[in-house]
Short mmCIF file of C-alpha atoms in Angstrom, two decimals:
data_model
loop_
_atom_site.label_atom_id
_atom_site.label_comp_id
_atom_site.label_asym_id
_atom_site.label_seq_id
_atom_site.Cartn_x
_atom_site.Cartn_y
_atom_site.Cartn_z
CA MET A 172 -112.54 24.28 138.00
CA GLN A 173 -115.15 26.72 136.91
CA THR A 174 -114.23 30.35 137.47
CA THR A 175 -116.73 33.03 138.25
CA PRO A 176 -116.69 35.81 135.66
CA ALA A 177 -115.48 39.10 137.11
CA HIS A 178 -118.24 40.96 135.28
CA THR A 179 -121.71 40.06 134.23
CA PRO A 180 -122.07 39.91 130.46
CA VAL A 181 -124.98 41.72 128.92
CA GLN A 182 -126.30 40.79 125.54
CA PRO A 183 -129.85 42.09 125.39
CA PRO A 184 -131.67 41.23 122.20
CA ILE A 185 -132.01 44.15 119.83
CA ASP A 186 -135.60 45.26 119.45
CA PRO A 187 -135.64 47.64 116.46
CA ALA A 188 -138.99 49.14 117.45
CA ALA A 189 -137.76 49.87 120.96
CA VAL A 190 -134.53 51.33 119.60
CA ARG A 191 -136.46 53.60 117.25
CA ALA A 192 -138.71 54.76 120.07
CA ARG A 193 -135.69 55.52 122.27
CA VAL A 194 -133.93 57.38 119.44
CA LEU A 195 -137.03 59.46 118.91
CA GLU A 196 -137.27 60.20 122.62
CA ILE A 197 -133.62 61.29 122.78
CA ILE A 198 -133.92 63.55 119.76
CA VAL A 199 -137.04 65.14 121.22
CA ARG A 200 -135.02 65.94 124.33
CA CYS A 201 -131.99 67.22 122.42
CA LEU A 202 -134.05 69.52 120.23
CA ASP A 203 -136.30 70.51 123.10
CA CYS A 204 -139.39 69.99 120.98
CA LYS A 205 -142.78 68.48 121.59
CA PRO A 206 -142.94 64.71 120.95
CA ALA A 207 -146.01 65.19 118.78
CA SER A 208 -144.03 67.42 116.42
CA LEU A 209 -141.55 64.67 115.64
CA SER A 210 -141.88 61.48 113.61
CA MET A 211 -139.32 59.01 112.33
CA ASN A 212 -139.44 60.79 108.97
CA SER A 213 -138.93 64.28 110.34
CA SER A 214 -136.00 66.09 108.74
CA LEU A 215 -133.75 67.37 111.50
CA TRP A 216 -132.12 70.23 109.60
CA GLY A 217 -135.16 71.16 107.60
CA GLU A 218 -138.37 70.74 109.59
CA LEU A 219 -136.91 70.87 113.05
CA GLY A 220 -134.31 73.59 112.61
CA ALA A 221 -131.50 71.63 114.19
CA GLU A 222 -128.08 73.26 114.27
CA SER A 223 -124.68 71.63 114.19
CA LEU A 224 -124.39 71.70 117.99
CA ASP A 225 -127.76 69.94 118.22
CA MET A 226 -126.47 67.20 115.95
CA LEU A 227 -123.46 66.77 118.20
CA ASP A 228 -125.74 66.74 121.21
CA ILE A 229 -127.83 64.00 119.58
CA VAL A 230 -124.71 61.96 118.78
CA TYR A 231 -123.36 62.25 122.34
CA SER A 232 -126.73 61.40 123.85
CA LEU A 233 -127.29 58.39 121.61
CA GLU A 234 -123.78 57.12 122.33
CA ARG A 235 -124.34 57.23 126.06
CA ALA A 236 -127.86 55.85 125.89
CA PHE A 237 -126.91 52.84 123.76
CA VAL A 238 -123.22 52.52 124.71
CA ILE A 239 -122.03 52.74 121.13
CA ARG A 240 -119.54 54.84 119.16
CA LEU A 241 -121.27 56.75 116.39
CA PRO A 242 -119.46 58.14 113.36
CA ARG A 243 -118.44 61.81 113.36
CA LEU A 244 -118.13 62.40 109.62
CA ASN A 245 -121.18 63.03 107.48
CA LEU A 246 -121.96 60.99 104.40
CA PHE A 247 -120.55 63.56 101.99
CA GLN A 248 -117.26 63.75 103.88
CA ARG A 249 -117.04 59.99 104.02
CA THR A 250 -117.77 59.41 100.34
CA SER A 251 -115.36 62.19 99.33
CA ASN A 252 -112.60 60.82 101.52
CA LEU A 253 -113.14 57.32 100.21
CA PHE A 254 -113.74 57.79 96.50
CA GLY A 255 -112.34 61.29 95.91
CA ALA A 256 -114.32 64.55 95.95
CA ASP A 257 -114.49 64.72 92.16
CA THR A 258 -116.29 61.40 92.01
CA VAL A 259 -118.99 62.67 94.33
CA VAL A 260 -119.49 66.33 93.52
CA VAL A 261 -118.61 68.71 90.71
CA ASN A 262 -119.14 72.45 91.10
CA GLY A 263 -121.31 71.88 94.13
CA VAL A 264 -123.62 69.47 92.30
CA ILE A 265 -123.71 65.81 93.27
CA THR A 266 -122.65 63.59 90.39
CA PRO A 267 -124.88 60.70 89.21
CA VAL A 268 -122.48 58.25 90.84
CA GLY A 269 -122.49 60.33 93.99
CA LEU A 270 -126.29 60.33 94.02
CA GLU A 271 -126.36 56.56 93.74
CA LEU A 272 -123.83 56.21 96.56
CA MET A 273 -125.94 58.47 98.76
CA ARG A 274 -129.20 56.78 97.83
CA ARG A 275 -127.91 53.33 98.66
CA SER A 276 -126.30 54.61 101.85
CA MET A 277 -129.55 56.15 103.07
CA PRO A 278 -132.19 53.49 102.35
CA GLU A 279 -134.61 55.21 104.72
CA VAL A 280 -134.93 58.13 102.31
CA ARG A 281 -137.33 57.98 99.37
CA ALA A 282 -135.30 57.28 96.21
CA GLU A 283 -136.83 60.23 94.35
CA ALA A 284 -135.48 62.63 96.99
CA PHE A 285 -132.06 62.18 95.36
CA HIS A 286 -132.81 64.21 92.29
CA GLN A 287 -130.73 65.23 89.32
CA ASN A 288 -128.59 68.37 89.80
CA MET A 289 -128.97 68.04 93.54
CA ARG A 290 -126.61 70.38 95.35
CA ILE A 291 -124.50 69.14 98.20
CA GLN A 292 -126.16 71.53 100.67
CA GLU A 293 -129.48 69.79 100.06
CA LEU A 294 -128.16 66.46 101.29
CA ARG A 295 -128.40 67.29 104.96
CA GLN A 296 -132.09 68.12 104.57
CA LEU A 297 -132.60 64.41 103.99
CA VAL A 298 -131.25 63.39 107.41
CA THR A 299 -134.19 62.17 109.45
CA VAL A 300 -134.79 60.61 112.82
CA GLU A 301 -134.84 57.28 111.00
CA SER A 302 -131.33 58.00 109.68
CA PHE A 303 -130.06 58.11 113.22
CA ALA A 304 -132.03 55.00 114.14
CA ARG A 305 -130.48 53.13 111.20
CA ILE A 306 -126.97 54.02 112.28
CA VAL A 307 -127.70 53.19 115.92
CA LEU A 308 -129.06 49.80 114.91
CA ARG A 309 -125.98 49.18 112.76
CA CYS A 310 -123.69 49.96 115.71
CA LEU A 311 -125.79 47.86 118.09
CA ALA A 312 -125.60 44.89 115.73
CA ALA A 313 -121.83 45.20 115.60
CA LYS A 314 -121.69 45.44 119.37
CA ALA A 315 -123.84 42.34 119.73
CA ALA A 316 -121.30 40.41 117.66
CA LEU A 317 -118.40 41.66 119.76
CA ARG A 318 -116.20 39.07 121.45
CA CYS A 319 -112.92 39.18 123.33
CA ARG A 320 -109.95 38.93 120.97
CA LEU A 321 -108.00 36.99 123.56
CA CYS A 322 -110.45 34.33 124.72
CA GLY A 323 -113.66 34.82 122.75
CA GLY A 324 -115.57 35.80 125.89
CA MET A 325 -118.60 38.04 125.95
CA PRO A 326 -118.26 41.75 126.66
CA ALA A 327 -119.52 43.10 129.95
CA PRO A 328 -119.95 46.67 131.19
CA VAL A 329 -117.52 48.20 133.64
CA PRO A 330 -119.27 49.37 136.80
CA ASP A 331 -119.41 53.19 137.02
CA SER A 332 -117.82 53.54 133.60
CA PRO A 333 -120.66 53.17 131.14
CA MET A 334 -118.68 53.57 127.93
CA GLU A 335 -116.15 50.86 128.74
CA LEU A 336 -116.41 47.15 128.13
CA VAL A 337 -114.31 44.28 129.42
CA CYS A 338 -114.32 40.59 128.72
CA ALA A 339 -116.61 38.78 131.15
CA GLU A 340 -114.24 35.82 131.15
CA CYS A 341 -110.69 37.16 131.22
CA GLY A 342 -111.26 40.82 132.10
CA ALA A 343 -109.40 42.17 129.07
CA SER A 344 -110.50 45.55 127.77
CA ILE A 345 -112.78 45.39 124.73
CA ASP A 346 -113.12 48.40 122.42
CA LEU A 347 -116.57 49.37 121.27
CA PRO A 348 -116.95 49.05 117.50
CA SER A 349 -116.12 52.31 115.75
CA GLY A 350 -119.20 53.71 114.03
CA GLU A 351 -116.92 55.47 111.59
CA GLU A 352 -115.27 52.22 110.56
CA LEU A 353 -118.63 50.47 110.23
CA MET A 354 -120.02 53.18 108.00
CA MET A 355 -116.82 53.15 105.97
CA ALA A 356 -117.02 49.39 105.50
CA ASP A 357 -120.62 49.71 104.34
CA LEU A 358 -119.62 52.43 101.91
CA VAL A 359 -116.78 50.33 100.50
CA ARG A 360 -119.30 47.54 99.89
CA ILE A 361 -121.78 49.89 98.22
CA GLY A 362 -118.96 51.39 96.14
CA ALA A 363 -117.92 47.91 95.02
CA GLU A 364 -121.50 47.22 93.90
CA LEU A 365 -121.18 50.31 91.70
CA GLY A 366 -117.74 49.34 90.45
CA LEU A 367 -115.98 52.04 92.48
CA THR A 368 -112.56 51.56 94.02
CA PRO A 369 -111.48 53.59 97.04
CA ALA A 370 -109.16 56.45 96.05
CA ALA A 371 -106.35 55.22 98.29
CA ALA A 372 -106.47 51.79 96.65
CA ARG A 373 -106.45 53.43 93.20
CA GLU A 374 -103.35 55.44 94.13
CA THR A 375 -101.65 52.31 95.36
CA THR A 376 -102.37 50.35 92.23
CA THR A 377 -101.67 53.16 89.79
CA GLY A 378 -98.71 54.69 91.60
CA ALA A 379 -95.41 55.20 89.80
CA PRO A 380 -93.31 52.03 89.80
CA ALA A 381 -90.34 52.11 92.12
CA MET B 60 -127.71 76.73 151.87
CA SER B 61 -124.19 77.35 150.57
CA LEU B 62 -123.65 79.04 147.24
CA LEU B 63 -122.18 76.00 145.46
CA ASN B 64 -123.92 73.27 147.42
CA GLY B 65 -123.93 69.98 145.57
CA GLN B 66 -121.80 71.13 142.65
CA ILE B 67 -119.06 68.93 141.24
CA ALA B 68 -116.18 71.20 140.24
CA LEU B 69 -112.98 70.32 138.44
CA VAL B 70 -110.19 72.85 138.85
CA THR B 71 -107.12 72.39 136.67
CA GLY B 72 -103.76 73.39 138.07
CA ALA B 73 -105.16 73.39 141.58
CA SER B 74 -102.17 72.27 143.60
CA ARG B 75 -100.97 75.81 144.29
CA GLY B 76 -101.74 79.49 143.87
CA ILE B 77 -105.02 80.70 142.45
CA GLY B 78 -106.14 77.18 141.52
CA ALA B 79 -105.67 75.90 145.06
CA ALA B 80 -107.50 78.93 146.48
CA ILE B 81 -110.40 78.36 144.11
CA ALA B 82 -110.55 74.68 145.03
CA ARG B 83 -110.60 75.46 148.76
CA HIS B 84 -113.13 78.26 148.42
CA PHE B 85 -115.47 76.21 146.23
CA ALA B 86 -115.33 73.37 148.75
CA ALA B 87 -116.07 75.80 151.57
CA LEU B 88 -119.15 76.86 149.63
CA GLY B 89 -120.39 73.28 149.34
CA ALA B 90 -118.85 72.00 146.12
CA THR B 91 -117.12 68.66 145.76
CA VAL B 92 -113.83 69.46 144.11
CA ALA B 93 -111.58 67.52 141.75
CA VAL B 94 -108.09 68.92 142.25
CA ASN B 95 -106.02 68.51 139.11
CA TYR B 96 -102.24 68.76 139.20
CA LYS B 97 -99.46 67.94 136.81
CA SER B 98 -96.42 67.04 138.91
CA ASN B 99 -96.63 68.35 142.44
CA ALA B 100 -98.58 65.54 144.09
CA GLU B 101 -97.59 66.71 147.55
CA ALA B 102 -99.02 70.19 147.03
CA ALA B 103 -102.18 68.76 145.50
CA GLN B 104 -102.61 66.48 148.49
CA GLN B 105 -102.17 69.49 150.78
CA THR B 106 -105.04 71.20 148.96
CA VAL B 107 -107.17 68.08 149.30
CA ASP B 108 -106.23 67.71 152.97
CA ALA B 109 -107.00 71.35 153.71
CA ILE B 110 -110.43 70.88 152.17
CA SER B 111 -111.04 67.66 154.10
CA VAL B 112 -109.96 69.18 157.41
CA ALA B 113 -112.40 72.03 156.81
CA GLY B 114 -115.18 69.47 156.33
CA GLY B 115 -115.27 69.57 152.54
CA SER B 116 -114.84 66.92 149.89
CA ALA B 117 -112.02 66.74 147.34
CA HIS B 118 -109.87 64.29 145.40
CA ALA B 119 -106.61 64.80 143.55
CA PHE B 120 -106.27 63.84 139.87
CA GLN B 121 -102.92 63.86 138.07
CA ALA B 122 -102.87 64.94 134.42
CA ASP B 123 -100.87 67.17 132.13
CA VAL B 124 -103.54 69.36 130.54
CA SER B 125 -101.49 69.88 127.39
CA ASP B 126 -101.62 66.13 126.66
CA GLU B 127 -104.79 65.06 124.85
CA ALA B 128 -104.81 61.49 126.14
CA GLN B 129 -104.19 62.57 129.71
CA VAL B 130 -106.98 65.14 129.59
CA ARG B 131 -109.36 62.55 128.21
CA ALA B 132 -108.40 60.21 131.04
CA LEU B 133 -108.75 63.01 133.59
CA ILE B 134 -112.30 63.87 132.56
CA ALA B 135 -113.23 60.20 132.41
CA ALA B 136 -111.82 59.62 135.88
CA VAL B 137 -113.73 62.55 137.40
CA LEU B 138 -116.93 61.44 135.68
CA LYS B 139 -116.38 57.90 136.86
CA LEU B 140 -116.01 59.05 140.46
CA HIS B 141 -118.69 61.73 140.57
CA GLY B 142 -121.01 60.95 137.67
CA ARG B 143 -120.98 64.52 136.37
CA ILE B 144 -118.99 67.74 136.19
CA ASP B 145 -121.02 70.87 136.85
CA THR B 146 -118.15 73.32 136.76
CA LEU B 147 -114.80 73.34 135.03
CA VAL B 148 -112.28 75.95 136.05
CA VAL B 149 -109.57 76.20 133.43
CA ASN B 150 -106.76 77.50 135.55
CA ALA B 151 -103.60 75.53 134.74
CA GLY B 152 -101.00 77.91 133.45
CA ILE B 153 -97.30 78.64 133.36
CA VAL B 154 -95.01 81.56 132.63
CA ARG B 155 -91.70 81.57 130.78
CA ASP B 156 -90.86 85.26 130.65
CA HIS B 157 -88.23 86.63 128.27
CA LEU B 158 -87.91 89.68 126.09
CA ALA B 159 -89.23 88.61 122.72
CA ALA B 160 -85.85 89.03 121.06
CA LEU B 161 -84.36 86.58 123.51
CA MET B 162 -87.27 84.19 123.87
CA PRO B 163 -86.52 80.59 122.84
CA VAL B 164 -89.20 79.19 120.57
CA ALA B 165 -89.54 76.29 122.97
CA ASP B 166 -90.62 78.68 125.75
CA PHE B 167 -93.11 80.40 123.46
CA ASP B 168 -94.56 77.07 122.41
CA HIS B 169 -94.62 75.62 125.91
CA VAL B 170 -96.66 78.49 127.34
CA LEU B 171 -99.13 78.29 124.47
CA GLN B 172 -99.35 74.53 124.85
CA VAL B 173 -100.20 74.58 128.53
CA ASN B 174 -102.20 77.79 128.79
CA LEU B 175 -104.13 77.68 125.53
CA ARG B 176 -104.05 74.17 124.11
CA GLY B 177 -104.54 72.81 127.64
CA ALA B 178 -107.60 74.99 128.08
CA PHE B 179 -109.05 73.90 124.77
CA LEU B 180 -108.48 70.23 125.49
CA SER B 181 -110.01 70.44 128.97
CA ILE B 182 -113.08 72.25 127.71
CA ARG B 183 -113.53 70.02 124.68
CA GLU B 184 -113.51 66.87 126.76
CA VAL B 185 -116.02 68.14 129.29
CA ILE B 186 -118.57 69.41 126.77
CA PRO B 187 -120.33 66.08 126.09
CA ALA B 188 -121.13 65.52 129.78
CA MET B 189 -122.31 69.09 130.24
CA MET B 190 -124.43 68.93 127.12
CA GLU B 191 -126.05 65.76 128.36
CA ALA B 192 -126.72 67.38 131.74
CA ARG B 193 -128.20 70.42 129.99
CA SER B 194 -126.19 72.66 132.28
CA GLY B 195 -122.64 73.57 133.09
CA ASN B 196 -120.21 76.30 133.94
CA ILE B 197 -116.85 76.82 132.36
CA LEU B 198 -114.61 79.46 133.84
CA THR B 199 -111.30 80.34 132.27
CA ILE B 200 -108.60 82.11 134.25
CA SER B 201 -107.16 84.68 131.89
CA SER B 202 -105.21 87.76 132.94
CA VAL B 203 -105.32 91.53 132.63
CA ASN B 204 -102.24 90.99 130.47
CA ALA B 205 -104.56 89.65 127.79
CA GLU B 206 -105.68 93.25 127.22
CA THR B 207 -102.67 95.25 128.36
CA GLY B 208 -99.79 93.03 127.30
CA GLY B 209 -96.72 92.82 129.45
CA ARG B 210 -93.02 93.32 128.94
CA GLY B 211 -91.30 89.97 128.58
CA GLN B 212 -94.64 88.21 128.40
CA CYS B 213 -95.59 88.10 124.74
CA ASN B 214 -96.13 84.33 125.03
CA TYR B 215 -98.14 84.55 128.26
CA ALA B 216 -100.19 87.56 127.11
CA ALA B 217 -100.93 85.86 123.79
CA SER B 218 -102.09 82.72 125.56
CA LYS B 219 -104.33 84.69 127.91
CA ALA B 220 -105.78 86.75 125.06
CA GLY B 221 -106.41 83.48 123.26
CA LEU B 222 -108.27 82.26 126.31
CA LEU B 223 -110.60 85.24 126.08
CA ALA B 224 -111.27 84.40 122.43
CA ILE B 225 -112.03 80.81 123.39
CA THR B 226 -114.28 82.02 126.21
CA ARG B 227 -116.33 84.30 123.98
CA SER B 228 -116.55 81.82 121.11
CA LEU B 229 -117.70 79.00 123.36
CA ALA B 230 -120.12 81.23 125.22
CA ILE B 231 -121.92 81.71 121.92
CA GLU B 232 -121.53 78.09 120.88
CA LEU B 233 -122.72 76.50 124.12
CA ALA B 234 -125.37 78.93 125.32
CA PRO B 235 -128.19 77.01 123.60
CA LYS B 236 -127.33 74.02 125.78
CA ASN B 237 -127.40 76.07 128.98
CA ILE B 238 -123.65 75.98 129.42
CA ARG B 239 -122.19 79.28 130.57
CA VAL B 240 -118.61 80.24 129.73
CA ASN B 241 -116.93 83.16 131.44
CA ALA B 242 -113.45 84.42 132.21
CA LEU B 243 -111.67 85.99 135.11
CA ALA B 244 -108.83 88.37 134.42
CA PRO B 245 -106.72 88.60 137.55
CA GLY B 246 -104.18 91.38 137.90
CA LEU B 247 -101.14 91.06 140.12
CA ILE B 248 -102.02 88.43 142.68
CA GLU B 249 -99.80 87.31 145.52
CA THR B 250 -98.80 83.85 144.30
CA ASP B 251 -95.59 81.94 143.74
CA MET B 252 -95.95 82.63 140.04
CA THR B 253 -95.83 86.41 140.46
CA GLN B 254 -93.25 86.39 143.25
CA PRO B 255 -90.24 87.08 140.97
CA VAL B 256 -91.84 90.07 139.26
CA ARG B 257 -93.13 91.44 142.56
CA ASP B 258 -89.65 91.13 144.05
CA LEU B 259 -88.11 92.82 141.06
CA ALA B 260 -90.36 95.85 140.76
CA HIS B 261 -92.51 95.96 143.87
CA ASP B 262 -92.98 99.72 144.19
CA GLU B 263 -93.32 100.40 140.48
CA LEU B 264 -96.01 97.75 140.19
CA LEU B 265 -97.94 99.12 143.14
CA ARG B 266 -97.90 102.59 141.56
CA ARG B 267 -99.71 101.13 138.53
CA ILE B 268 -102.48 99.56 140.63
CA PRO B 269 -105.17 102.11 141.53
CA MET B 270 -106.01 100.21 144.73
CA LYS B 271 -102.31 100.34 145.70
CA ARG B 272 -102.01 96.71 146.73
CA PHE B 273 -101.64 93.28 145.24
CA GLY B 274 -104.63 90.99 145.18
CA THR B 275 -104.96 87.73 147.04
CA SER B 276 -105.84 84.32 145.66
CA GLN B 277 -108.86 84.33 147.93
CA GLU B 278 -110.18 87.45 146.21
CA VAL B 279 -109.88 85.74 142.83
CA ALA B 280 -111.58 82.65 144.25
CA GLN B 281 -114.51 84.74 145.49
CA ALA B 282 -115.04 86.21 142.03
CA ALA B 283 -114.77 82.72 140.54
CA ALA B 284 -117.42 81.39 142.91
CA PHE B 285 -119.78 84.17 141.89
CA LEU B 286 -119.39 83.45 138.18
CA VAL B 287 -120.05 79.72 138.50
CA SER B 288 -122.90 80.15 140.98
CA PRO B 289 -126.63 80.53 140.32
CA MET B 290 -126.11 84.21 141.22
CA ALA B 291 -124.58 84.62 137.74
CA SER B 292 -127.21 82.57 135.93
CA TYR B 293 -127.66 85.11 133.10
CA ILE B 294 -123.96 85.87 132.64
CA THR B 295 -122.05 84.25 129.81
CA GLY B 296 -119.16 85.42 127.66
CA ALA B 297 -118.18 87.92 130.34
CA VAL B 298 -114.69 88.87 131.44
CA LEU B 299 -114.45 89.94 135.06
CA ASN B 300 -111.29 91.82 136.02
CA VAL B 301 -110.00 91.07 139.50
CA SER B 302 -107.17 93.51 139.42
CA GLY B 303 -107.62 96.38 141.84
CA GLY B 304 -108.06 98.57 138.77
CA LEU B 305 -104.79 97.51 137.11
CA GLY B 306 -105.01 98.20 133.41
CA LEU B 307 -107.62 100.93 133.70
CA GLN B 308 -105.12 103.74 133.28
CA PRO B 309 -101.98 104.06 131.17
#
């Protein structure tokens, strides 16, 4: 007997151009600026004078608009946590390895923007509207691949609870992919390309024998 | 049109005392009220029923405000039901009075956990929705004790002084997003919470109050309504004493 799903699954195709346009629109609203003053390459901290609360506002707004979970840590925090602060920055200056990690993690930024003797404070000047669009697209792709762990069913939204998903087949709760974990997985992959091992793994393998 | 017409207000610790009075008064002024309580479901339901009988709209929501997961669920539940939260009144609070030398650490910690940590958690969880709405009111219920201190109340006074620090810090932090954060500092109000101290030193306490009487929960609720209303649209980071002058003189 065929059962009727309790919820209607939604799996809209991802249209990168539409996502970018929506990201731009949301950031315009969050920064209360004129649309004409903003492009995908606008630097939020630099050109647009965004403050930390604005960044949080953008994150919250994007999460609700796209029903995704964005990361909370910035790239410097993430790379430091993963590979150790000394690997990434020495005396406030980003190391060559750190620069390469950042460059590969932010493909939307011109490679020459990651210059020698770059100080860590300069990094945030490179965050653009496109940076947010990239992360949103990454989270959307992960969400599109999401299936119920119990029955493999498609996720469906919960009426009146926009940030919750349930399985359209069995009704089990489905967690949205964690943006933090996605970014971390990407960074592990990039680190591996550069021959870097996460600090925790290094400690495990080099720890004193019992 | 009523002062709070159309507002969605969440009042923590609203089953009794000042919280219940604020909930009822807000509803009388046109707000839809989410009545939070920790354990006294019967009292919370009485608040809801009183509002309903008077023609207002309210629902009860159980949550311990000192528990992060429960606060998260509380805010999510209110948002699910109403779609937004325009006003948060951070009222939930307890007392565990002892002279400092005799105060168990557990009582010190418990008061800080409910009064201060609970306030922080409630505010933190409501910020995203208010930021998205580009408006919001947060009202903390502090106490004149935050400024004056009180014998046997080092834990309570510290928690209420901490609330003022939270209020002022967040007023600065959230003003750019059109979220106002203010505090009320009630004096001696006729509630169950102050009953023991009023019984113990009734006349002495009255001598210290320039207006020579205790306040009522309704009077606190009226001040609360003003601060969260459009009448106070340019007020943020303010502390409004509702104390009959208590604390003005030594």
